[in-house]
Short mmCIF file of N, CA and C in Angstrom, two decimals:
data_model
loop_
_atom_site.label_atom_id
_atom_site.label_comp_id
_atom_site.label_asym_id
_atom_site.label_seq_id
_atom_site.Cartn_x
_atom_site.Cartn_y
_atom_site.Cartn_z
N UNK A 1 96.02 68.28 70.31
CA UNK A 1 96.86 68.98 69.37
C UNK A 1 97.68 70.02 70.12
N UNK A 2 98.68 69.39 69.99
CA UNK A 2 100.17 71.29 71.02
C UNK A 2 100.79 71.43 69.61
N UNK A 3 100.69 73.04 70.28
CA UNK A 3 101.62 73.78 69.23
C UNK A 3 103.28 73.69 69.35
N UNK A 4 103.83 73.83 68.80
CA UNK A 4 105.32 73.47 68.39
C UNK A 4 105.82 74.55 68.86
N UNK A 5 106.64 74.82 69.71
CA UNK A 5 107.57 76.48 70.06
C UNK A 5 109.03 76.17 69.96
N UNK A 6 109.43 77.09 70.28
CA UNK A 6 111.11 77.16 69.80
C UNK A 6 111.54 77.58 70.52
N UNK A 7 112.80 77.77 71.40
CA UNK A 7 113.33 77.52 72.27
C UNK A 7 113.25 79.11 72.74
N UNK A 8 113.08 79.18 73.81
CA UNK A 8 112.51 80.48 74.78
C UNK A 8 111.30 81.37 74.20
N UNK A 9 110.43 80.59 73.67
CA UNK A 9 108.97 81.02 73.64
C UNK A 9 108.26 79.74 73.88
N UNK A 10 107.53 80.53 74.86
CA UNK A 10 105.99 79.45 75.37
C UNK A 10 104.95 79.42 74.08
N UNK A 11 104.04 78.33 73.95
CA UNK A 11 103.15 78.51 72.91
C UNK A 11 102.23 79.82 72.96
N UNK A 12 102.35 80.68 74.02
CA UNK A 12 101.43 81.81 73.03
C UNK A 12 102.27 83.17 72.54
N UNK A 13 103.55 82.20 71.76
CA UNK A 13 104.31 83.15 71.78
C UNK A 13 105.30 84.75 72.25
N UNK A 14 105.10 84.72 73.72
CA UNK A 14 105.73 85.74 74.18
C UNK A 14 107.09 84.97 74.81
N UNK A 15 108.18 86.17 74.31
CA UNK A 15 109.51 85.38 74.81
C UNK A 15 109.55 85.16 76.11
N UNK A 16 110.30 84.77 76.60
CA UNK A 16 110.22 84.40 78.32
C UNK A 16 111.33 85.19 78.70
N UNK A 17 112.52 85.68 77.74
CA UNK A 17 113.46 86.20 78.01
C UNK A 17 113.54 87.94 77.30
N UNK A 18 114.39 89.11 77.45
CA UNK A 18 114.06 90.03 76.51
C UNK A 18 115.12 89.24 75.85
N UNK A 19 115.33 90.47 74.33
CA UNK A 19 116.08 90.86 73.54
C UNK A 19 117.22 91.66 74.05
N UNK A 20 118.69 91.42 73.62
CA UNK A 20 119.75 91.92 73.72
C UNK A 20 119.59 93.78 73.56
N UNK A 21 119.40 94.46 74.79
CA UNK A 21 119.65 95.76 74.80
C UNK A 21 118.67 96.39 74.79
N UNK A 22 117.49 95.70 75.40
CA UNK A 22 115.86 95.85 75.75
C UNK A 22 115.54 96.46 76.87
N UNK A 23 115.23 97.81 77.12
CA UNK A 23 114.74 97.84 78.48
C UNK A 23 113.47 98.01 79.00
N UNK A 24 113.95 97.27 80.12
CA UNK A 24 112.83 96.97 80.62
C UNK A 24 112.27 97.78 81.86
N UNK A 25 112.46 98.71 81.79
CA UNK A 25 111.89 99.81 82.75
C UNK A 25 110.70 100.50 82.05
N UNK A 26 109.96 101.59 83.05
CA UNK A 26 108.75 102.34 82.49
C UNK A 26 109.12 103.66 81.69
N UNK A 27 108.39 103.59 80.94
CA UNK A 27 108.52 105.65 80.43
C UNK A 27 108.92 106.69 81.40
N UNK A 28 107.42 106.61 82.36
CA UNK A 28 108.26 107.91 83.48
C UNK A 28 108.85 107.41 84.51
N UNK A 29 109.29 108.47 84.99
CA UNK A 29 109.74 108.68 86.40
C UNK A 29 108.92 108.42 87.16
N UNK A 30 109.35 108.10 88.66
CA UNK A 30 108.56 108.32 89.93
C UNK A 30 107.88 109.20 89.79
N UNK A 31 106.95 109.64 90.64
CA UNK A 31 106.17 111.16 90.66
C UNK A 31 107.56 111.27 91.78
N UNK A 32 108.04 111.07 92.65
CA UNK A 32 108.96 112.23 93.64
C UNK A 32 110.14 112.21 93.30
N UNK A 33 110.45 112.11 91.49
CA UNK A 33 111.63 112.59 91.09
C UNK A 33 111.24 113.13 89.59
N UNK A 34 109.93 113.96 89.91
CA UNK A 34 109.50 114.82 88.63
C UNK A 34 109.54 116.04 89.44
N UNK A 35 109.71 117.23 88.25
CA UNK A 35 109.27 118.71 89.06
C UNK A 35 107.94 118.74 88.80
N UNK A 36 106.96 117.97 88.57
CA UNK A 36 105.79 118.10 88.69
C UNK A 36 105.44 118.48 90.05
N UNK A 37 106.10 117.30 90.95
CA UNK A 37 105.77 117.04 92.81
C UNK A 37 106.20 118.46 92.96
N UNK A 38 107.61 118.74 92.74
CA UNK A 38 108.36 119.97 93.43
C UNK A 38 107.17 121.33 93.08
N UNK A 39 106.79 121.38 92.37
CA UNK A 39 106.08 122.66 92.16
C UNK A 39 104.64 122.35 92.00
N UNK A 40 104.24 121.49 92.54
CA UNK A 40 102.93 120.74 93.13
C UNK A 40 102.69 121.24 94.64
N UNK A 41 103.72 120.87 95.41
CA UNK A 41 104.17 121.22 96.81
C UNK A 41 104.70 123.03 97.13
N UNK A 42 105.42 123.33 95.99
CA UNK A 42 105.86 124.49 96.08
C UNK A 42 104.48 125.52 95.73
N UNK A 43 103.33 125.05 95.13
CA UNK A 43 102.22 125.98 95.14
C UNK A 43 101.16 125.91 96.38
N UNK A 44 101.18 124.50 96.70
CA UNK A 44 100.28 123.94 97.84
C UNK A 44 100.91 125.46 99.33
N UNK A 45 102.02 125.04 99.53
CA UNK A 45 103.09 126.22 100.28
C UNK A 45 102.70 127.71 100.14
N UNK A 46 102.64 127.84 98.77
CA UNK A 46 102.23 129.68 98.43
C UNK A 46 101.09 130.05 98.88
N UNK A 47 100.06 129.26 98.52
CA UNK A 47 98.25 129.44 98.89
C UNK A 47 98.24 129.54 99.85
N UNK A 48 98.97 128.74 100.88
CA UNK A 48 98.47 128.23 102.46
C UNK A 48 99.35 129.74 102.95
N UNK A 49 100.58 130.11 102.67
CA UNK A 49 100.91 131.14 103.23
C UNK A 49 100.12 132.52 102.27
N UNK A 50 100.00 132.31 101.87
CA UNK A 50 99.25 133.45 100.86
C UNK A 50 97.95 133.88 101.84
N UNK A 51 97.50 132.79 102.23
CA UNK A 51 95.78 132.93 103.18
C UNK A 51 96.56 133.58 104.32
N UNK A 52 97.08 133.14 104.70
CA UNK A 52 97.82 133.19 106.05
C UNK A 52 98.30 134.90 106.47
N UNK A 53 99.35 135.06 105.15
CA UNK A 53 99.42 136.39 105.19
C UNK A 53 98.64 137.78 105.02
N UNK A 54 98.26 137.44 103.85
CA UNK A 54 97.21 138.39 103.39
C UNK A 54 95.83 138.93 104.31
N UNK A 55 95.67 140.04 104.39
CA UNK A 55 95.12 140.73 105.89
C UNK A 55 93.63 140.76 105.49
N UNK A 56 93.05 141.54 106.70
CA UNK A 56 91.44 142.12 106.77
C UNK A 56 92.20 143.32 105.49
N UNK A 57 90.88 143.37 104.72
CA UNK A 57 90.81 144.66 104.28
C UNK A 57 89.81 146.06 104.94
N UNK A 58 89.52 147.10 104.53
CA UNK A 58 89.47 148.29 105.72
C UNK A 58 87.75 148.12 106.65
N UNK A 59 87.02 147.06 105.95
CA UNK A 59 86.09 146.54 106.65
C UNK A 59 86.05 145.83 107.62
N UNK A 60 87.10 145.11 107.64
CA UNK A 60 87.42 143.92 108.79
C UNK A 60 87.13 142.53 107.83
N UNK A 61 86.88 142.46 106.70
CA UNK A 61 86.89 141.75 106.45
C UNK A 61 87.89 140.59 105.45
N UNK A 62 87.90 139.48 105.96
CA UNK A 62 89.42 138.61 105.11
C UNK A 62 89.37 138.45 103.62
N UNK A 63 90.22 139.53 103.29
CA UNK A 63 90.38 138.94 101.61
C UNK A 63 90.44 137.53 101.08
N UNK A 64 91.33 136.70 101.61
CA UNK A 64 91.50 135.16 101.32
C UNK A 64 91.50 134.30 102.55
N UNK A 65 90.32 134.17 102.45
CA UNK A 65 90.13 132.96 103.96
C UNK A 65 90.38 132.03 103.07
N UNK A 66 90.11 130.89 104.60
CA UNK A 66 91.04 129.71 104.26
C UNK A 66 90.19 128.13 103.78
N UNK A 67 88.69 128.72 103.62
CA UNK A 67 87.89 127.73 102.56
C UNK A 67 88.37 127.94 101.19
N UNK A 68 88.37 129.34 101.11
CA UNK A 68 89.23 129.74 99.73
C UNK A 68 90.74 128.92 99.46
N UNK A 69 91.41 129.19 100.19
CA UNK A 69 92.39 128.53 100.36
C UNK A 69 92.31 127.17 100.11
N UNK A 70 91.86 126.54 100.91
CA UNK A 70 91.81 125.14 101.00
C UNK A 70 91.18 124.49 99.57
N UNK A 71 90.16 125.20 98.86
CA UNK A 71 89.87 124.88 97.49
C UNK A 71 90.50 125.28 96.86
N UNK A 72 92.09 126.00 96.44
CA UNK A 72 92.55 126.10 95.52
C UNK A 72 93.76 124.79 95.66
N UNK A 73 93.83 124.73 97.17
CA UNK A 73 94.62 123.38 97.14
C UNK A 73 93.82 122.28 96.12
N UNK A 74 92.89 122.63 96.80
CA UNK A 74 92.04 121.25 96.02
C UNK A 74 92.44 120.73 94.93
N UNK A 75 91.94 122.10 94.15
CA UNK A 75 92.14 122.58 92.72
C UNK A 75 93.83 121.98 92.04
N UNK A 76 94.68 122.38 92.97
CA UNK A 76 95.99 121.98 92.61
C UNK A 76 96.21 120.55 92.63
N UNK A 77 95.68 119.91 93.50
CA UNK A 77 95.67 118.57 93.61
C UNK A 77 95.13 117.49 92.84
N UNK A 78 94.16 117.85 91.94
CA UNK A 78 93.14 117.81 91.09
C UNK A 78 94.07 117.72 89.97
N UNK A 79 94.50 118.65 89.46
CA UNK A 79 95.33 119.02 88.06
C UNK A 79 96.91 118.35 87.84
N UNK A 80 97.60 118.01 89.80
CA UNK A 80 98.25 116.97 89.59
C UNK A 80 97.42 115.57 89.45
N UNK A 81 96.79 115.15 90.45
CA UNK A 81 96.25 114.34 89.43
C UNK A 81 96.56 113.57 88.23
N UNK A 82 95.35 114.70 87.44
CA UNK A 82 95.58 114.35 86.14
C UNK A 82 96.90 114.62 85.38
N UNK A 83 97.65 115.53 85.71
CA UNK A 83 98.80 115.03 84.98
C UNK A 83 99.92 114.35 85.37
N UNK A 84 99.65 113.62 86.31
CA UNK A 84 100.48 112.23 86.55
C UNK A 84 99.61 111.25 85.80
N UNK A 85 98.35 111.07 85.71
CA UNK A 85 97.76 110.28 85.22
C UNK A 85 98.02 110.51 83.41
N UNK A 86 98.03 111.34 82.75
CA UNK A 86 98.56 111.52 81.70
C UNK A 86 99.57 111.37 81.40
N UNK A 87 100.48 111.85 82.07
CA UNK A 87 102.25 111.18 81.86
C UNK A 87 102.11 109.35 82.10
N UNK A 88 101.47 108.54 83.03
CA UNK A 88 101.57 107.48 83.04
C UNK A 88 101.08 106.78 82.01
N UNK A 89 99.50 107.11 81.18
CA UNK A 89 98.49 106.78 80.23
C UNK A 89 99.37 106.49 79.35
N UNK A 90 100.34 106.94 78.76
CA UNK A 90 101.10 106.18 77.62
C UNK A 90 102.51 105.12 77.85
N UNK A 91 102.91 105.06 79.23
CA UNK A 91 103.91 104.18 79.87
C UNK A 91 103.09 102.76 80.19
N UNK A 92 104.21 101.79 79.09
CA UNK A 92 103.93 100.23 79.42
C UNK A 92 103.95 99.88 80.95
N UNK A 93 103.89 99.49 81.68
CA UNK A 93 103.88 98.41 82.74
C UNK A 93 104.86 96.86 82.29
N UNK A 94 105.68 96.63 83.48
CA UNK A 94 106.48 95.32 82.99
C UNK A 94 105.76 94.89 82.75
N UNK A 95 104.58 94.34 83.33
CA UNK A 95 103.53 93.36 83.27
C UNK A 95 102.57 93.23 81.64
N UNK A 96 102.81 94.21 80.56
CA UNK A 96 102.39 94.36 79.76
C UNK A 96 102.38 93.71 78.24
N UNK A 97 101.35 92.85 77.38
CA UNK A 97 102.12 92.27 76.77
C UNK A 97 101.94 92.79 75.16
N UNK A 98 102.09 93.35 75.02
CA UNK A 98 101.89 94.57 73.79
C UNK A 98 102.80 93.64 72.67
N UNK A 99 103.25 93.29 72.64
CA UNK A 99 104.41 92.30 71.46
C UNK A 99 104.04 91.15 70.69
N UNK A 100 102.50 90.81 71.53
CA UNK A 100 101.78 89.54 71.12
C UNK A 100 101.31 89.63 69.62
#
């Protein structure tokens, strides 16, 4: 028994072609044409010079060393992350067949 289709659909019904004025691109952007990256990078920059600059206080000892440092990168990296992963979570993929 075959099912019967109509001209530019396969039998499990998905067109093979789009619709007139369909696009077919994703929701977001690249990540390196969001200001997410730019001020992802532009904080990664502040911390690292932030450790860097920032002195002994009158003990001799370092206000912001650079384990400190290095975990707030972390931290930043972490929170991009997830919000690239959230901006993507609702963007189709071409590959997607949501229309079925």
């Amino acid at each position: 028994m075959s099912a019967a289709s109509s001209a530019g659909y396969p039998e499990s019904g998905v067109p093979r072609t789009t619709y007139a004025g369909e696009r077919v691109t994703t929701e977001t952007k690249p990540a390196y044409k969001t200001t997410e990256l730019i001020v992802f990078v532009a904080a990664v920059i502040a911390v690292l010079i932030a450790s860097a600059v920032v002195g002994n206080d009158a003990r001799g000892v370092d206000r912001f060393p650079a384990d400190q440092a290095w975990l707030y990168v972390t931290l930043l990296a972490i929170g991009y992350m997830i919000s690239r992963g959230l901006a993507k979570s609702g963007a189709r993929g071409r590959d997607d067949n949501s229309r079925v």
